[in-house]
Coordinates of C-alpha atoms and ligand atoms in Angstrom, one line a residue:
M24 CA 66.1 23.9 4.1
S25 CA 69.6 24.6 5.6
V26 CA 70.6 22.1 7.9
T27 CA 73.3 24.2 9.9
A28 CA 73.3 22.6 13.2
F29 CA 71.1 24.7 15.4
G30 CA 71.6 27.4 13.2
H31 CA 74.8 29.0 14.7
A32 CA 78.3 29.5 13.4
G33 CA 81.0 27.2 14.1
H34 CA 81.5 23.5 13.8
K35 CA 79.7 21.3 15.1
I36 CA 81.1 18.2 16.8
T37 CA 79.5 14.8 16.0
T38 CA 80.7 11.4 16.8
A39 CA 82.1 11.1 13.3
S40 CA 84.5 13.9 13.8
L41 CA 85.6 12.7 16.9
R42 CA 87.1 9.6 14.8
E43 CA 88.5 12.0 12.5
H44 CA 90.4 13.7 15.5
K45 CA 92.1 10.3 16.4
L46 CA 93.0 9.9 12.7
R47 CA 94.6 13.3 12.5
H48 CA 96.1 12.6 15.9
E49 CA 94.4 15.9 17.0
P50 CA 93.4 15.7 20.8
I51 CA 90.0 16.3 22.0
S52 CA 88.8 18.3 24.9
C53 CA 86.0 17.2 27.1
L54 CA 84.7 18.8 30.4
T55 CA 81.8 18.1 32.5
A56 CA 79.2 20.9 32.9
Y57 CA 76.0 20.7 34.8
D58 CA 73.9 23.7 34.3
Y59 CA 73.6 26.6 31.5
S60 CA 76.1 28.8 32.4
A61 CA 78.9 26.1 32.7
A62 CA 77.9 24.6 29.2
R63 CA 78.0 28.2 27.4
I64 CA 81.2 28.7 28.9
V65 CA 82.7 25.6 28.0
D66 CA 81.1 25.3 24.5
E67 CA 82.2 28.9 23.7
A68 CA 85.4 27.9 24.6
G69 CA 85.8 25.2 21.9
V70 CA 85.6 22.4 24.1
E71 CA 84.9 19.4 21.6
M72 CA 82.8 17.3 24.1
V73 CA 80.5 18.5 27.3
L74 CA 79.8 15.6 29.7
V75 CA 76.8 15.8 31.9
G76 CA 78.6 13.3 33.9
D77 CA 76.9 11.9 37.4
S78 CA 79.7 13.3 39.2
L79 CA 76.9 16.1 39.3
A80 CA 75.6 14.0 42.5
Q81 CA 78.8 15.1 44.3
T82 CA 79.9 18.5 43.0
V83 CA 76.7 20.2 42.6
L84 CA 73.7 18.0 44.6
G85 CA 76.3 17.2 47.7
Y86 CA 75.4 13.6 47.4
E87 CA 78.1 11.3 49.0
N88 CA 79.0 9.1 45.8
T89 CA 77.5 9.1 42.1
L90 CA 75.0 6.1 43.4
S91 CA 72.2 8.5 44.8
V92 CA 71.6 10.7 41.6
T93 CA 68.1 9.7 39.8
M94 CA 67.5 9.6 35.8
D95 CA 65.2 12.5 36.8
E96 CA 67.7 14.6 38.5
M97 CA 70.3 13.8 35.8
L98 CA 67.4 14.8 32.8
H99 CA 67.0 18.2 34.6
H100 CA 70.6 19.1 34.2
V101 CA 71.2 17.3 30.4
K102 CA 68.1 19.6 29.8
A103 CA 70.0 22.9 31.1
V104 CA 73.1 22.4 29.5
R105 CA 71.6 21.6 26.3
R106 CA 70.5 24.9 26.4
G107 CA 73.7 26.1 26.7
V108 CA 75.5 23.9 24.1
K109 CA 75.8 24.8 20.7
N110 CA 79.0 23.3 19.2
A111 CA 80.0 20.7 21.1
L112 CA 79.3 17.1 21.3
L113 CA 76.5 16.7 24.4
I114 CA 77.3 13.3 26.2
A115 CA 74.8 12.3 29.2
D116 CA 76.0 10.0 31.8
M117 CA 73.3 7.1 32.6
P118 CA 73.3 7.0 36.4
Y119 CA 73.8 4.1 38.5
G120 CA 70.4 1.8 38.3
S121 CA 69.1 3.3 34.8
Y122 CA 71.0 0.4 32.8
Q123 CA 72.1 -2.2 35.1
V124 CA 68.9 -4.0 35.5
D125 CA 67.1 -4.7 32.7
P126 CA 68.1 -4.0 28.9
K127 CA 65.0 -2.4 28.0
D128 CA 64.3 0.1 30.6
A129 CA 68.3 0.9 29.6
V130 CA 67.5 1.4 26.1
R131 CA 64.1 3.4 27.2
N132 CA 66.3 5.7 29.4
A133 CA 69.0 6.2 27.2
A134 CA 66.1 7.3 24.5
R135 CA 64.8 9.7 27.2
F136 CA 68.2 11.6 27.4
V137 CA 68.0 11.9 23.5
K138 CA 64.3 12.6 23.2
E139 CA 63.7 14.7 26.3
G140 CA 67.3 16.2 27.2
G141 CA 68.6 16.7 23.5
A142 CA 71.7 14.8 24.4
E143 CA 73.3 13.4 21.4
I144 CA 75.2 10.5 23.0
V145 CA 74.9 8.4 26.5
K146 CA 77.7 7.2 28.4
I147 CA 77.7 3.6 30.4
E148 CA 80.1 2.6 32.6
G149 CA 81.5 -1.2 32.5
G150 CA 83.5 -3.5 29.9
E151 CA 83.2 -6.8 28.3
K152 CA 79.9 -7.6 30.5
R153 CA 78.3 -4.4 28.9
A154 CA 79.1 -5.2 24.8
E155 CA 75.7 -6.5 24.5
L156 CA 73.8 -3.9 26.2
V157 CA 76.2 -1.3 23.8
R158 CA 74.7 -3.1 20.9
R159 CA 70.9 -2.7 21.9
I160 CA 71.2 0.8 22.3
I161 CA 73.0 1.6 19.6
N162 CA 70.2 -0.7 17.5
A163 CA 67.7 2.2 18.9
E164 CA 69.7 4.9 17.1
I165 CA 71.6 6.3 20.1
P166 CA 75.3 6.3 20.3
V167 CA 77.2 4.9 23.5
A168 CA 80.5 6.2 24.8
G169 CA 82.0 3.1 27.0
H170 CA 83.8 4.0 30.4
I171 CA 86.3 1.6 31.9
G172 CA 89.1 1.5 34.5
L173 CA 88.0 3.1 37.4
T174 CA 84.4 3.4 37.4
P175 CA 83.0 5.2 40.1
Q176 CA 79.6 3.2 40.0
S177 CA 81.2 0.1 41.0
V178 CA 82.7 2.0 44.2
N179 CA 81.3 -0.6 46.6
V180 CA 82.7 -3.4 44.5
M181 CA 86.3 -2.3 43.9
G182 CA 86.2 -1.1 47.7
G183 CA 87.1 2.3 47.2
Y184 CA 88.3 4.8 44.4
K185 CA 91.1 2.9 43.2
L186 CA 93.4 3.0 40.4
Q187 CA 92.7 0.1 37.9
G188 CA 95.2 -2.4 35.7
K189 CA 98.0 -2.3 37.9
D190 CA 99.1 -6.0 37.4
L191 CA 99.3 -8.2 34.5
S192 CA 96.0 -9.8 34.6
G193 CA 94.6 -6.2 35.2
I194 CA 95.9 -4.9 32.1
E195 CA 94.8 -8.0 30.1
Q196 CA 91.0 -7.4 31.5
L197 CA 91.2 -3.8 30.6
R198 CA 92.3 -4.7 27.2
R199 CA 89.4 -7.4 26.7
D200 CA 87.2 -4.7 28.2
A201 CA 88.5 -2.0 25.6
D202 CA 88.4 -4.5 22.7
A203 CA 84.8 -6.1 23.5
L204 CA 83.4 -2.1 23.6
D205 CA 85.1 -1.0 20.3
R206 CA 84.0 -4.2 18.7
A207 CA 80.4 -3.1 20.2
G208 CA 80.7 0.4 18.4
V209 CA 81.5 2.6 20.8
S210 CA 81.9 6.3 19.6
C211 CA 84.5 7.0 22.2
L212 CA 85.9 5.2 25.6
F213 CA 86.5 6.9 28.8
L214 CA 89.5 5.6 30.4
E215 CA 89.5 6.5 34.2
G216 CA 92.1 6.0 36.6
V217 CA 94.7 3.7 34.9
P218 CA 98.5 3.7 34.5
R219 CA 99.7 5.8 31.6
E220 CA 101.4 2.5 30.2
V221 CA 98.1 1.0 30.0
A222 CA 95.9 4.0 28.6
S223 CA 98.8 4.1 25.8
I224 CA 98.4 0.7 25.1
I225 CA 94.8 0.6 24.5
T226 CA 94.5 3.8 22.7
A227 CA 97.0 2.4 20.2
E228 CA 94.6 -0.9 20.0
V229 CA 91.3 0.2 19.6
G230 CA 90.0 2.3 16.7
T231 CA 87.5 4.5 19.1
P232 CA 89.1 7.6 20.3
T233 CA 90.4 7.3 24.0
I234 CA 89.3 10.0 26.5
G235 CA 91.4 9.9 29.8
I236 CA 90.9 11.0 32.8
G237 CA 93.8 10.0 35.3
A238 CA 95.4 7.5 32.5
G239 CA 98.1 10.1 31.4
P240 CA 98.3 12.1 28.2
D241 CA 98.8 9.6 25.4
C242 CA 94.9 8.9 25.0
D243 CA 93.4 10.4 22.2
G244 CA 91.5 13.5 24.4
Q245 CA 91.1 14.5 28.1
V246 CA 88.3 14.9 30.4
L247 CA 88.1 17.0 33.6
V248 CA 85.3 17.5 35.9
F249 CA 84.7 21.1 35.5
H250 CA 84.6 22.1 39.1
D251 CA 87.9 20.5 39.8
I252 CA 89.6 22.6 37.4
L253 CA 88.1 26.0 38.8
N254 CA 88.5 24.8 42.6
L255 CA 85.0 24.3 43.6
T256 CA 84.9 21.1 44.6
F257 CA 85.5 20.7 48.4
G258 CA 88.2 18.5 49.9
H259 CA 90.9 16.3 48.8
S260 CA 91.4 16.5 44.7
A261 CA 93.2 13.7 42.6
K262 CA 97.0 13.9 41.6
F263 CA 95.4 14.1 37.9
V264 CA 93.3 17.4 38.7
R265 CA 94.9 20.6 37.3
R266 CA 93.4 23.6 38.9
Y267 CA 93.4 26.4 35.9
G268 CA 91.5 28.6 38.3
D269 CA 90.5 29.6 41.9
V270 CA 86.9 30.5 41.6
A271 CA 86.1 29.5 45.0
A272 CA 88.5 32.4 46.2
L273 CA 87.0 34.8 43.9
M274 CA 83.1 33.9 44.9
T275 CA 84.2 33.9 48.2
A276 CA 85.6 37.4 48.2
A277 CA 82.8 38.6 46.2
V278 CA 80.2 37.4 48.4
Q279 CA 82.1 38.6 51.7
A280 CA 82.0 42.2 49.7
F281 CA 78.7 42.4 49.5
R282 CA 77.8 41.3 52.8
A283 CA 80.4 43.9 54.3
D284 CA 78.9 46.6 52.1
V285 CA 75.2 45.7 53.2
K286 CA 76.5 46.1 56.7
S287 CA 78.0 49.4 56.1
H288 CA 75.5 50.8 54.0
Q289 CA 77.6 51.1 51.1
Y290 CA 75.1 49.0 48.9
P291 CA 73.1 50.4 47.1
S292 CA 74.5 53.5 46.1
D293 CA 72.3 56.3 44.9
E294 CA 73.2 55.5 41.0
E295 CA 72.1 51.6 41.9
S296 CA 68.7 53.1 42.7
Y297 CA 65.8 53.7 40.6
H298 CA 64.7 57.5 40.6
L299 CA 61.5 59.2 40.3
P300 CA 60.4 60.9 36.7
K301 CA 61.4 64.6 37.3
E302 CA 57.8 66.2 37.2
T303 CA 56.9 63.7 39.9
K304 CA 59.7 64.3 42.0
A305 CA 59.3 68.4 41.7
S306 CA 55.5 67.8 43.0
L307 CA 56.6 65.1 45.8
D308 CA 59.3 67.9 46.8
S309 CA 57.1 70.5 47.0
L310 CA 54.4 68.4 49.0
L311 CA 57.1 67.3 51.5
A312 CA 58.1 71.1 51.8
N313 CA 54.5 72.1 52.6
P314 CA 53.1 69.1 53.9
P315 CA 49.2 68.4 53.7
T316 CA 47.4 67.4 56.5
R317 CA 47.0 64.1 56.9
Y318 CA 44.4 62.4 54.6
S319 CA 43.7 65.6 52.6
S320 CA 45.4 66.2 49.8
W321 CA 47.2 63.1 48.2
Q322 CA 45.2 62.6 45.2
V323 CA 46.2 58.8 45.2
L324 CA 45.0 58.0 48.5
P325 CA 40.7 57.2 48.5
T326 CA 39.0 59.6 50.4
R327 CA 38.3 58.7 53.8
K328 CA 36.7 60.9 56.5
V329 CA 37.7 60.5 60.5
N330 CA 34.3 60.0 62.5
G331 CA 33.6 61.4 66.2
N332 CA 35.8 58.6 67.6
G333 CA 39.1 59.4 65.4
D334 CA 38.1 56.2 63.4
H335 CA 39.0 56.2 59.5
V336 CA 35.2 55.7 58.0
A337 CA 34.7 55.4 53.8
A338 CA 33.4 58.7 52.2
D339 CA 30.1 58.7 51.7
Ligands
KIV419 O1 80.6 11.5 35.6 C1 81.9 12.3 35.6 O2 82.3 13.3 35.6 C2 82.6 11.2 34.5 C3 83.8 11.5 34.3 C4 84.6 12.4 34.7 C5 84.8 10.7 33.2 O3 81.9 10.1 34.3

């Protein structure tokens, strides 16, 4: 039996290939995706990793931060993305509350992403303090991605979304976090919101590939949020976000044009309408040219009579 992944042409990215990328100094690209169409676009563009990030809380579900999104909501989106991803490595973000409370629940929830969602790897936030949990999840045969620095699920503890590792003790803590997760066996390490210099040191120190977001160019790979690069997020965007397209402008123009066409009777045109078969049309035209008396000869109508009061009554 052939075991070509998913039976599709192309190069399937695995956790092993991530390490090879690092060894060969080949940058790794990663984008978030939250639904089938985005997943197809990202995967077919050859992006190596697709992350169903808990950022979908804000980008897709309109929550204020990532804390509210639930396991079921995340799973719903992971399943949709799974159906669109063939070659990229599919990462599911474990939402707040799904791994912080009880390690057994954490493993069970991680397994749901694999079993029900088809994810190949799960991501959890936090450094040293998560090393033991990372081992437990890996022991359950589930690869783990680490995530340190600015970890959005700790927004209330950090007192906002703040750059991390700005002073020497902060740098030291980040190095310890990275080292602990590397030793625990993470398949990659997301570095978010840390100075370039710090990301560069960590990238050189750990064996696992680092994937930066707001962490400068020296990481082994880069991740951005799909909606950010397309200008589909509303409001302020961070300094590290680069816009590669203005999809919001395209969508707005298309929606406004549709509305205007409807209002001015320009949509739909005759070409955009369905038509009767020729013979039916000819019969209809002759009927319309020579209108039958009401109710008399339209074969399709049930035979009905009008009684002496002008009421319609069923035929005998
Ligand atoms: O949820 C997310 O989108 C993320 C990244 C951007 C790293 O965690």
